[in-house]
């Protein structure tokens, strides 16, 4: 076993949209001791097919085995490690900030710097929506924290590679290959 | 069962008929070529049992569902076909769990059918409701729950396909009671299963095959590894040809035994924790390892950091998730072992490795002085001698099913298997209690074989109730109990690593001769080596099942032994003294 360094990896998988599929995948991760950093599942434009984006810390060998183990699952249609592919990677967060009318303008100005926007207004609070990479969200949270954060929710990361080809098409190309290059 | 008149004609039908889910179940099994199922009835599977009588499938009533799973497993290992077991919901299903885990770790094609509470009751903690698809998720290759009769045929077809293709494994099909009872229009659809997300076939690229051939030709100290995958992909002939052409010596994993003829001059024997000393040393000194169908389990590698440090490694393996899992390899060839060997074979030439072969012969010679088969027994009965004699008096042709413990390792060392599928043993899970039920399954797969169980006194008692199954089914297996009065393998670890404190390992057993007698079977006892031959011959000649209680030396140990996690060349050897057998206790 090589002891090469772990880094954050992003994977995209297409899975059949059936009851229990997420449980199977989560069970695999737990059994193989893979630690998920973030996980997102949602429908796609094709009926019956869901798309997952997940991130975990792994080295090269481990990343390849994660892919291979997932690929063995009957309901997993394709898996791709897009870590080293140019991609759009996004998270969405909703943040409820404690802010009354007197300091609202100040907060709205901060939001414009982060290209976030207000989506709800209460007498004592303001709810912010932001999309972007994790670092950007972290930056906004840090800036808003002095005002007082009432609650916050964040989706898992979603990712899509840049360029013309879709993940399904790329996976289909490698259908017959084990994805393993000789050392 | 005998009532043949009740059996349906099983001609292929083309016009849809209205059948119950239970009838569809059996019709599908018959269409999959199933001849025997091992099982135990109960409430949630009763509709299926009720319909079974109409179909030409033999049912073997077990005494515990774990036995049913091991029987299906033994049947699959001996035949290469999918083994089938069936149980009710709740406790019936959970009793299968050990057998499923066993089949999973050894990649055995098996389908387990379980009854489930009616679909309307699912999730309500109904009587005998267990979420068996949830429970079995991590110990099956796949599982499927069925709640409608319309889905039964497709689910079973998928189960058989998934269980037997790619890297094989167990599949559970959980069928609710109402799905078994309700009817629907049905006609068997023989077309192959299509699963878009399941593509188990891989093929290496030509460039890598060429590289493998180059590596083989340039090696000076190569060793071939024969793993379970050689047997499962029916690659034994190809492996033999490769060895005949190249003269490269072959070491086997426990589950690879029989994949290469043990009496062949290039056969080294078993590798790993209880592998022969010269095998492990050859591996450590090799410059090329060609591993075929094996997964570098910790029991075969020892300390990974010092494992075969000077060897380039070619890994021929069907499952890409096994590549670089434990041992980093230089050239992975992912695909079916047989196909890959066929691709390599035409291009290999004989290798110039005579000095290496001579060197290994010398290593073997060094070991001979402490080899128990060459040592006098001083009137004692040693397990290793019993197994050696068993090999001789069965002409090396028995189908041997072993349990787990010292006797299993002695069998692996001293029963020389020349043919595949003639050794059935629990490798990955090391499941005590496996042998007797697995042997019953193997006997159904190979009714003309001389089937022998070799079990310890401990493991035998875990599933001894299946002796009654032998009696009821009228089948013959010969059971050799290597009775040392201990949970011997654990006692050996206590002797070596726990200061000789024998905690919870001395074990009392029933009188096994009387136990056989109580089942209406023949029981024999052997206490001296001179009696072994007669007992083996008597057992073979006897019509029904036989139990032989071999009262062997109680505190012998399996040598050599690589302690868990130690370097592979770091072996505990049989002590060399005038009294050849390691004595413990008194003289310490
Ligand atoms: C179900 C199960 N429980 C416990 C063990 C741990 N174990 C491995 S070998 C062994 C002793 C086996 O004793 P016996 O069957 O008498 O065989 P022997 O080693 O004496 O030949 C035990 C307890 C196991 N492998 N399986
Ligand atoms: Mg014992």
PDB file of N, CA, C and O and ligand atoms in Angstrom, chain B residues 404-407 410 432 455-459 481-489 505 507 509 552 554, ligand 2:
ATOM      1  N   UNK B 404     -12.823 -25.581  10.341  1.00  0.00           N
ATOM      2  CA  UNK B 404     -11.851 -24.503  10.558  1.00  0.00           C
ATOM      3  C   UNK B 404     -11.051 -24.764  11.820  1.00  0.00           C
ATOM      4  O   UNK B 404     -11.617 -25.032  12.873  1.00  0.00           O
ATOM      5  N   UNK B 405      -9.746 -24.719  11.688  1.00  0.00           N
ATOM      6  CA  UNK B 405      -8.883 -24.940  12.843  1.00  0.00           C
ATOM      7  C   UNK B 405      -7.616 -25.636  12.409  1.00  0.00           C
ATOM      8  O   UNK B 405      -7.228 -25.582  11.235  1.00  0.00           O
ATOM      9  N   UNK B 406      -6.963 -26.283  13.354  1.00  0.00           N
ATOM     10  CA  UNK B 406      -5.693 -26.961  13.048  1.00  0.00           C
ATOM     11  C   UNK B 406      -5.873 -28.038  11.978  1.00  0.00           C
ATOM     12  O   UNK B 406      -5.067 -28.156  11.055  1.00  0.00           O
ATOM     13  N   UNK B 407      -6.917 -28.826  12.132  1.00  0.00           N
ATOM     14  CA  UNK B 407      -7.136 -29.938  11.186  1.00  0.00           C
ATOM     15  C   UNK B 407      -7.262 -29.408   9.762  1.00  0.00           C
ATOM     16  O   UNK B 407      -6.856 -30.053   8.813  1.00  0.00           O
ATOM     17  N   UNK B 410      -3.762 -28.825   8.538  1.00  0.00           N
ATOM     18  CA  UNK B 410      -3.081 -30.095   8.272  1.00  0.00           C
ATOM     19  C   UNK B 410      -3.624 -30.733   6.992  1.00  0.00           C
ATOM     20  O   UNK B 410      -2.874 -31.314   6.211  1.00  0.00           O
ATOM     21  N   UNK B 432     -16.344 -21.950  11.649  1.00  0.00           N
ATOM     22  CA  UNK B 432     -16.491 -23.264  12.283  1.00  0.00           C
ATOM     23  C   UNK B 432     -17.930 -23.741  12.095  1.00  0.00           C
ATOM     24  O   UNK B 432     -18.864 -22.951  12.122  1.00  0.00           O
ATOM     25  N   UNK B 455     -13.172 -32.579  10.284  1.00  0.00           N
ATOM     26  CA  UNK B 455     -13.608 -31.523  11.203  1.00  0.00           C
ATOM     27  C   UNK B 455     -12.915 -31.695  12.542  1.00  0.00           C
ATOM     28  O   UNK B 455     -12.481 -32.793  12.900  1.00  0.00           O
ATOM     29  N   UNK B 456     -12.843 -30.604  13.275  1.00  0.00           N
ATOM     30  CA  UNK B 456     -12.339 -30.678  14.647  1.00  0.00           C
ATOM     31  C   UNK B 456     -13.470 -31.071  15.581  1.00  0.00           C
ATOM     32  O   UNK B 456     -14.656 -30.999  15.218  1.00  0.00           O
ATOM     33  N   UNK B 457     -13.103 -31.487  16.783  1.00  0.00           N
ATOM     34  CA  UNK B 457     -14.140 -31.839  17.757  1.00  0.00           C
ATOM     35  C   UNK B 457     -14.997 -30.624  18.099  1.00  0.00           C
ATOM     36  O   UNK B 457     -16.196 -30.748  18.359  1.00  0.00           O
ATOM     37  N   UNK B 458     -14.393 -29.422  18.057  1.00  0.00           N
ATOM     38  CA  UNK B 458     -15.153 -28.212  18.365  1.00  0.00           C
ATOM     39  C   UNK B 458     -16.121 -27.843  17.256  1.00  0.00           C
ATOM     40  O   UNK B 458     -17.332 -27.744  17.485  1.00  0.00           O
ATOM     41  N   UNK B 459     -15.597 -27.644  16.074  1.00  0.00           N
ATOM     42  CA  UNK B 459     -16.427 -27.211  14.952  1.00  0.00           C
ATOM     43  C   UNK B 459     -17.509 -28.217  14.598  1.00  0.00           C
ATOM     44  O   UNK B 459     -18.632 -27.840  14.248  1.00  0.00           O
ATOM     45  N   UNK B 481     -13.507 -36.993  12.463  1.00  0.00           N
ATOM     46  CA  UNK B 481     -13.352 -35.974  13.501  1.00  0.00           C
ATOM     47  C   UNK B 481     -11.925 -36.074  14.037  1.00  0.00           C
ATOM     48  O   UNK B 481     -11.508 -37.128  14.512  1.00  0.00           O
ATOM     49  N   UNK B 482     -11.189 -34.994  13.893  1.00  0.00           N
ATOM     50  CA  UNK B 482      -9.827 -34.938  14.420  1.00  0.00           C
ATOM     51  C   UNK B 482      -9.971 -34.442  15.855  1.00  0.00           C
ATOM     52  O   UNK B 482      -9.990 -33.237  16.115  1.00  0.00           O
ATOM     53  N   UNK B 483     -10.116 -35.406  16.747  1.00  0.00           N
ATOM     54  CA  UNK B 483     -10.528 -35.106  18.122  1.00  0.00           C
ATOM     55  C   UNK B 483      -9.301 -34.935  19.019  1.00  0.00           C
ATOM     56  O   UNK B 483      -8.676 -35.901  19.434  1.00  0.00           O
ATOM     57  N   UNK B 484      -8.983 -33.679  19.305  1.00  0.00           N
ATOM     58  CA  UNK B 484      -7.826 -33.406  20.164  1.00  0.00           C
ATOM     59  C   UNK B 484      -8.239 -32.850  21.524  1.00  0.00           C
ATOM     60  O   UNK B 484      -7.410 -32.407  22.307  1.00  0.00           O
ATOM     61  N   UNK B 485      -9.531 -32.838  21.780  1.00  0.00           N
ATOM     62  CA  UNK B 485      -9.984 -32.413  23.105  1.00  0.00           C
ATOM     63  C   UNK B 485      -9.821 -30.923  23.384  1.00  0.00           C
ATOM     64  O   UNK B 485      -9.978 -30.464  24.506  1.00  0.00           O
ATOM     65  N   UNK B 486      -9.507 -30.188  22.327  1.00  0.00           N
ATOM     66  CA  UNK B 486      -9.281 -28.746  22.483  1.00  0.00           C
ATOM     67  C   UNK B 486      -9.870 -27.996  21.293  1.00  0.00           C
ATOM     68  O   UNK B 486     -10.001 -28.555  20.194  1.00  0.00           O
ATOM     69  N   UNK B 487     -10.133 -26.730  21.506  1.00  0.00           N
ATOM     70  CA  UNK B 487     -10.275 -25.810  20.387  1.00  0.00           C
ATOM     71  C   UNK B 487      -8.830 -25.546  19.962  1.00  0.00           C
ATOM     72  O   UNK B 487      -8.182 -24.590  20.382  1.00  0.00           O
ATOM     73  N   UNK B 488      -8.345 -26.475  19.163  1.00  0.00           N
ATOM     74  CA  UNK B 488      -6.904 -26.633  18.987  1.00  0.00           C
ATOM     75  C   UNK B 488      -6.189 -25.412  18.446  1.00  0.00           C
ATOM     76  O   UNK B 488      -5.110 -25.052  18.921  1.00  0.00           O
ATOM     77  N   UNK B 489      -6.771 -24.768  17.447  1.00  0.00           N
ATOM     78  CA  UNK B 489      -6.071 -23.636  16.850  1.00  0.00           C
ATOM     79  C   UNK B 489      -5.954 -22.489  17.847  1.00  0.00           C
ATOM     80  O   UNK B 489      -4.933 -21.801  17.922  1.00  0.00           O
ATOM     81  N   UNK B 505     -10.386 -23.285  26.193  1.00  0.00           N
ATOM     82  CA  UNK B 505     -10.124 -24.107  25.007  1.00  0.00           C
ATOM     83  C   UNK B 505     -10.180 -25.617  25.248  1.00  0.00           C
ATOM     84  O   UNK B 505     -10.408 -26.352  24.300  1.00  0.00           O
ATOM     85  N   UNK B 507     -11.982 -28.847  25.718  1.00  0.00           N
ATOM     86  CA  UNK B 507     -13.394 -29.043  25.360  1.00  0.00           C
ATOM     87  C   UNK B 507     -13.813 -30.491  25.503  1.00  0.00           C
ATOM     88  O   UNK B 507     -13.181 -31.393  24.991  1.00  0.00           O
ATOM     89  N   UNK B 509     -16.413 -33.490  24.752  1.00  0.00           N
ATOM     90  CA  UNK B 509     -17.285 -33.835  23.629  1.00  0.00           C
ATOM     91  C   UNK B 509     -18.157 -35.012  24.006  1.00  0.00           C
ATOM     92  O   UNK B 509     -17.817 -35.786  24.902  1.00  0.00           O
ATOM     93  N   UNK B 552      -6.599 -38.010  18.492  1.00  0.00           N
ATOM     94  CA  UNK B 552      -5.227 -37.636  18.148  1.00  0.00           C
ATOM     95  C   UNK B 552      -4.517 -36.972  19.330  1.00  0.00           C
ATOM     96  O   UNK B 552      -5.155 -36.623  20.329  1.00  0.00           O
ATOM     97  N   UNK B 554      -3.153 -34.412  21.757  1.00  0.00           N
ATOM     98  CA  UNK B 554      -3.964 -33.252  22.123  1.00  0.00           C
ATOM     99  C   UNK B 554      -3.255 -31.914  21.916  1.00  0.00           C
ATOM    100  O   UNK B 554      -3.902 -30.916  21.640  1.00  0.00           O
TER     101      UNK B 554
HETATM  102 MG1  LIG C   2     -10.114 -29.706  18.402  1.00  0.00          MG
END
